[in-house]
Short mmCIF file of C-alpha atoms in Angstrom, two decimals:
data_model
loop_
_atom_site.label_atom_id
_atom_site.label_comp_id
_atom_site.label_asym_id
_atom_site.label_seq_id
_atom_site.Cartn_x
_atom_site.Cartn_y
_atom_site.Cartn_z
CA UNK W 1 108.17 77.39 138.91
CA UNK W 2 107.42 73.76 138.07
CA UNK W 3 106.51 74.77 134.52
CA UNK W 4 109.79 76.63 134.11
CA UNK W 5 111.70 73.58 135.33
CA UNK W 6 109.81 71.44 132.81
CA UNK W 7 110.62 73.96 130.09
CA UNK W 8 114.29 74.01 131.06
CA UNK W 9 114.57 70.22 130.94
CA UNK W 10 112.74 70.13 127.61
CA UNK W 11 114.96 72.90 126.25
CA UNK W 12 118.20 71.13 127.18
CA UNK W 13 117.04 67.77 125.86
CA UNK W 14 115.61 69.25 122.64
CA UNK W 15 118.94 70.96 122.05
CA UNK W 16 121.40 68.25 123.04
CA UNK W 17 119.75 64.81 123.18
CA UNK W 18 118.40 63.42 119.89
CA UNK W 19 117.35 60.26 121.78
CA UNK W 20 114.89 62.41 123.77
CA UNK W 21 112.76 62.79 120.65
CA UNK W 22 111.52 59.21 121.17
CA UNK W 23 109.62 60.54 124.19
CA UNK W 24 108.09 63.37 122.15
CA UNK W 25 106.38 60.77 119.96
CA UNK W 26 104.08 59.91 122.88
CA UNK W 27 103.56 63.52 124.00
CA UNK W 28 100.57 65.65 123.09
CA UNK W 29 100.96 68.09 120.21
CA UNK W 30 99.96 70.92 122.57
CA UNK W 31 103.00 70.16 124.77
CA UNK W 32 105.38 70.81 121.87
CA UNK W 33 103.49 73.90 120.74
CA UNK W 34 103.59 75.40 124.24
CA UNK W 35 107.32 74.64 124.44
CA UNK W 36 108.08 76.52 121.23
CA UNK W 37 105.83 79.43 122.24
CA UNK W 38 107.63 79.82 125.58
CA UNK W 39 111.04 79.57 123.92
CA UNK W 40 110.12 82.37 121.50
CA UNK W 41 108.60 84.40 124.33
CA UNK W 42 111.82 84.26 126.39
CA UNK W 43 113.88 85.26 123.38
CA UNK W 44 111.44 88.11 122.73
CA UNK W 45 111.87 89.37 126.31
CA UNK W 46 115.61 89.58 125.70
CA UNK W 47 114.91 91.39 122.44
CA UNK W 48 112.56 93.84 124.19
CA UNK W 49 115.24 94.81 126.70
CA UNK W 50 117.72 95.30 123.86
CA UNK W 51 115.27 97.67 122.17
CA UNK W 52 114.63 99.52 125.43
CA UNK W 53 118.34 99.86 126.22
CA UNK W 54 118.99 101.04 122.67
CA UNK W 55 116.36 103.74 123.09
CA UNK W 56 117.88 104.85 126.40
CA UNK W 57 121.32 105.04 124.78
CA UNK W 58 119.85 107.53 122.31
CA UNK W 59 118.71 109.95 125.04
CA UNK W 60 122.09 111.69 125.54
CA UNK W 61 122.27 112.30 121.79
CA UNK W 62 118.75 113.72 121.51
CA UNK W 63 119.41 117.33 122.61
CA UNK W 64 121.98 117.84 119.85
CA UNK W 65 119.74 116.08 117.34
CA UNK W 66 116.77 118.24 118.33
CA UNK W 67 118.71 121.50 118.00
CA UNK W 68 119.97 120.57 114.54
CA UNK W 69 116.50 119.42 113.48
CA UNK W 70 115.04 122.75 114.61
CA UNK W 71 117.59 124.69 112.58
CA UNK W 72 116.82 122.62 109.51
CA UNK W 73 113.05 123.05 109.89
CA UNK W 74 113.19 126.80 110.64
CA UNK W 75 115.65 127.82 107.92
CA UNK W 76 114.83 125.41 105.11
CA UNK W 77 111.92 127.21 103.45
CA UNK W 78 113.05 129.71 100.75
CA UNK W 79 112.03 133.35 101.25
CA UNK W 80 110.52 133.84 97.78
CA UNK W 81 108.83 130.50 97.19
CA UNK W 82 105.01 130.53 97.06
CA UNK W 83 103.09 127.29 96.51
CA UNK W 84 99.41 127.53 95.58
CA UNK W 85 96.83 124.74 95.65
CA UNK W 86 94.19 124.77 92.92
CA UNK W 87 91.81 121.89 92.16
CA UNK W 88 94.06 119.34 93.88
CA UNK W 89 97.17 120.52 92.00
CA UNK W 90 100.04 122.74 93.12
CA UNK W 91 101.50 125.71 91.27
CA UNK W 92 104.56 127.80 92.10
CA UNK W 93 105.86 131.30 91.39
CA UNK W 94 109.41 130.16 90.54
CA UNK W 95 111.19 128.78 87.51
CA UNK W 96 111.15 124.98 87.57
CA UNK W 97 112.63 122.56 88.27
CA UNK W 98 113.15 124.33 91.57
CA UNK W 99 115.29 122.89 94.35
CA UNK W 100 115.20 123.39 98.09
CA UNK W 101 118.79 122.56 98.93
CA UNK W 102 119.95 120.23 101.68
CA UNK W 103 121.19 122.25 104.70
CA UNK W 104 124.53 121.28 106.24
CA UNK W 105 122.74 120.45 109.47
CA UNK W 106 120.58 118.08 107.44
CA UNK W 107 123.67 116.22 106.29
CA UNK W 108 124.79 116.01 109.91
CA UNK W 109 121.48 114.25 110.59
CA UNK W 110 122.40 111.58 108.05
CA UNK W 111 120.48 112.92 105.04
CA UNK W 112 122.57 112.18 101.96
CA UNK W 113 120.46 113.30 98.97
CA UNK W 114 121.74 116.20 96.85
CA UNK W 115 118.53 118.17 97.41
CA UNK W 116 115.94 118.23 100.15
CA UNK W 117 113.00 118.90 97.83
CA UNK W 118 112.73 119.10 94.05
CA UNK W 119 109.65 120.83 92.60
CA UNK W 120 108.66 120.14 89.01
CA UNK W 121 104.93 120.63 88.50
CA UNK W 122 105.29 119.47 84.90
CA UNK W 123 107.35 116.44 85.83
CA UNK W 124 106.42 112.83 86.47
CA UNK W 125 107.02 110.42 89.32
CA UNK W 126 109.63 108.65 87.18
CA UNK W 127 111.80 111.79 87.43
CA UNK W 128 112.41 111.12 91.12
CA UNK W 129 115.77 109.39 90.70
CA UNK W 130 116.94 111.97 88.18
CA UNK W 131 116.59 114.81 90.67
CA UNK W 132 118.30 112.97 93.59
CA UNK W 133 116.17 114.63 96.25
CA UNK W 134 114.45 113.33 99.38
CA UNK W 135 111.10 114.49 97.99
CA UNK W 136 109.90 115.29 94.48
CA UNK W 137 106.76 117.41 94.17
CA UNK W 138 104.90 117.23 90.87
CA UNK W 139 101.64 119.05 90.26
CA UNK W 140 99.61 116.14 91.64
CA UNK W 141 101.96 113.94 93.70
CA UNK W 142 104.62 113.76 96.38
CA UNK W 143 107.26 111.16 95.49
CA UNK W 144 109.63 109.67 98.08
CA UNK W 145 112.07 106.78 98.24
CA UNK W 146 110.71 103.34 99.13
CA UNK W 147 113.87 102.67 101.16
CA UNK W 148 115.37 100.45 98.45
CA UNK W 149 115.93 101.30 94.81
CA UNK W 150 112.42 102.47 93.89
CA UNK W 151 109.96 105.13 94.99
CA UNK W 152 106.47 105.62 96.38
CA UNK W 153 103.88 108.04 95.02
CA UNK W 154 101.40 109.83 97.27
CA UNK W 155 98.61 111.80 95.52
CA UNK W 156 98.44 115.39 96.79
CA UNK W 157 94.66 115.24 96.49
CA UNK W 158 94.67 112.73 99.37
CA UNK W 159 97.37 114.44 101.42
CA UNK W 160 95.82 117.90 101.13
CA UNK W 161 92.14 116.91 101.10
CA UNK W 162 91.39 119.13 104.13
CA UNK W 163 93.22 122.15 102.69
CA UNK W 164 90.86 124.68 101.06
CA UNK W 165 91.19 125.31 97.34
CA UNK W 166 93.28 128.37 96.60
CA UNK W 167 95.36 128.07 99.78
CA UNK W 168 98.94 129.32 99.65
CA UNK W 169 102.13 128.35 101.42
CA UNK W 170 104.82 131.01 101.76
CA UNK W 171 107.64 131.80 104.18
CA UNK W 172 105.39 133.66 106.64
CA UNK W 173 102.76 130.92 106.80
CA UNK W 174 105.43 128.21 106.98
CA UNK W 175 107.13 129.96 109.92
CA UNK W 176 103.81 130.28 111.76
CA UNK W 177 103.05 126.58 111.27
CA UNK W 178 106.47 125.36 112.36
CA UNK W 179 106.46 127.57 115.46
CA UNK W 180 103.45 125.59 116.66
CA UNK W 181 104.98 122.20 115.87
CA UNK W 182 108.59 122.63 117.00
CA UNK W 183 107.84 122.54 120.76
CA UNK W 184 106.86 118.89 120.35
CA UNK W 185 110.47 118.09 119.44
CA UNK W 186 111.53 119.05 122.97
CA UNK W 187 109.27 116.29 124.31
CA UNK W 188 111.11 113.54 122.40
CA UNK W 189 113.19 112.35 125.40
CA UNK W 190 109.98 111.80 127.37
CA UNK W 191 108.37 109.99 124.46
CA UNK W 192 111.45 107.79 124.14
CA UNK W 193 111.15 106.70 127.79
CA UNK W 194 107.50 105.83 127.26
CA UNK W 195 108.35 103.86 124.11
CA UNK W 196 111.04 101.95 126.03
CA UNK W 197 108.48 100.99 128.69
CA UNK W 198 105.97 99.94 126.04
CA UNK W 199 108.64 97.84 124.32
CA UNK W 200 109.45 95.96 127.53
CA UNK W 201 105.78 95.34 128.35
CA UNK W 202 104.14 94.64 125.01
CA UNK W 203 106.88 93.67 122.57
CA UNK W 204 107.40 90.10 123.90
CA UNK W 205 103.73 89.25 123.38
CA UNK W 206 103.51 90.75 119.89
CA UNK W 207 106.86 89.32 118.81
CA UNK W 208 105.96 85.87 120.11
CA UNK W 209 102.63 85.92 118.27
CA UNK W 210 104.18 86.84 114.93
CA UNK W 211 107.26 84.65 115.37
CA UNK W 212 105.25 81.59 116.39
CA UNK W 213 102.86 82.06 113.47
CA UNK W 214 105.78 82.46 111.08
CA UNK W 215 107.60 79.36 112.30
CA UNK W 216 104.45 77.24 112.20
CA UNK W 217 103.73 78.36 108.64
CA UNK W 218 107.35 77.62 107.70
CA UNK W 219 107.04 74.09 109.08
CA UNK W 220 103.97 73.38 106.96
CA UNK W 221 106.39 73.11 104.03
CA UNK W 222 109.58 72.07 105.83
CA UNK W 223 107.79 69.11 107.44
CA UNK W 224 106.95 67.73 103.98
CA UNK W 225 110.66 67.62 103.13
CA UNK W 226 111.43 66.01 106.47
CA UNK W 227 108.63 63.48 105.95
CA UNK W 228 110.27 62.40 102.68
CA UNK W 229 113.55 61.99 104.54
CA UNK W 230 111.85 59.72 107.09
CA UNK W 231 110.55 57.56 104.24
CA UNK W 232 114.04 57.29 102.75
CA UNK W 233 115.35 56.34 106.19
CA UNK W 234 112.51 53.79 106.50
CA UNK W 235 110.77 55.31 109.52
CA UNK W 236 106.97 55.16 109.48
CA UNK W 237 106.31 58.60 110.93
CA UNK W 238 103.15 60.52 110.10
CA UNK W 239 103.25 64.10 108.87
CA UNK W 240 101.73 65.26 112.18
CA UNK W 241 104.51 63.62 114.20
CA UNK W 242 107.23 64.95 111.90
CA UNK W 243 105.74 68.41 112.37
CA UNK W 244 105.66 67.95 116.16
CA UNK W 245 109.26 66.75 116.33
CA UNK W 246 110.26 69.73 114.22
CA UNK W 247 108.75 72.11 116.79
CA UNK W 248 111.50 70.94 119.17
CA UNK W 249 114.18 70.66 116.49
CA UNK W 250 113.70 74.36 115.74
CA UNK W 251 115.48 75.12 119.01
CA UNK W 252 118.99 75.02 117.56
CA UNK W 253 118.36 77.01 114.34
CA UNK W 254 116.36 79.59 116.29
CA UNK W 255 119.19 80.12 118.78
CA UNK W 256 121.86 80.30 116.08
CA UNK W 257 119.78 82.72 113.98
CA UNK W 258 119.15 84.89 117.04
CA UNK W 259 122.84 84.93 117.93
CA UNK W 260 123.76 85.96 114.37
CA UNK W 261 121.11 88.70 114.45
CA UNK W 262 122.84 90.26 117.47
CA UNK W 263 125.78 90.97 115.16
CA UNK W 264 123.59 92.00 112.23
CA UNK W 265 124.38 88.82 110.29
CA UNK W 266 122.11 86.71 108.12
CA UNK W 267 123.12 83.59 106.19
CA UNK W 268 120.63 82.45 103.52
CA UNK W 269 119.28 78.90 103.94
CA UNK W 270 121.34 78.36 107.13
CA UNK W 271 118.17 78.00 109.23
CA UNK W 272 116.75 75.27 106.99
CA UNK W 273 120.10 73.50 106.63
CA UNK W 274 120.55 73.29 110.41
CA UNK W 275 116.99 72.03 110.87
CA UNK W 276 117.35 69.30 108.24
CA UNK W 277 120.75 68.09 109.52
CA UNK W 278 119.55 68.07 113.11
CA UNK W 279 116.37 66.22 112.17
CA UNK W 280 118.36 63.57 110.26
CA UNK W 281 120.30 62.91 113.49
CA UNK W 282 117.02 62.73 115.40
CA UNK W 283 115.37 60.40 112.89
CA UNK W 284 118.30 57.99 113.14
CA UNK W 285 117.59 57.64 116.86
CA UNK W 286 113.92 56.75 116.31
CA UNK W 287 112.74 53.13 116.16
CA UNK W 288 111.90 51.70 112.76
CA UNK W 289 108.37 50.79 113.84
CA UNK W 290 106.49 53.64 115.42
CA UNK W 291 103.01 53.49 116.91
CA UNK W 292 100.99 55.84 114.68
CA UNK W 293 98.15 56.00 117.15
CA UNK W 294 100.05 58.51 119.32
#
């Protein structure tokens, strides 16, 4: 409890009292590092609960999603299509390019491509965008979107390395395979509850670790800029002390960035601008002659 009270006082002063930064000059570096770590940890706890609540909000929608997904999976494979694997390459019995069309239920699930799968065993990965499909199968690769404007290529030799040479995939085999996998879809609500629990328990620790590392790396460069500002303002701070002061000055930009993220907003360079302006106010409050032995 005493540590939380100390954190609270430090938080309020770091956020609202530039004169408080005079006291930080005589504090140990570890004090400032622990402060930032705890700040990020508390924010991460809030974030973990948001993730967990978001997952729970999905549960009522899952039954409908699962039923539509089952229909898509069961009915999507064409009756006449036969795909054969030979020497790490696939061959088909249909005229190519061949398209497995996007079912209406697939569009209801948010899939917007014109085709579900395009098969062109004589094509290249670069044909992916031309076919406007979720997946392009060439003789040697599976090509999918990278989530932006490009694509990723996965060699079939790696994906199908455990499949015996000469194996075939047809409607009968596909139906047998999916009948074994589809029951796992019904377990999604249970998995979602487990994921929500894991998020609440483990996410704050992982998020704090990555966030703290990222902010410390960011300050390696930002502190150099701030050190130059101290020289212009004729304060004889060392780089180490500028860095330490910045650990506290991050409070305001972190809170503002987090608040914006709740609304899905991001403003380029806002974080750095807030930090620099806040630190200029802090530096003005510091004495001109500072004991560098601290």
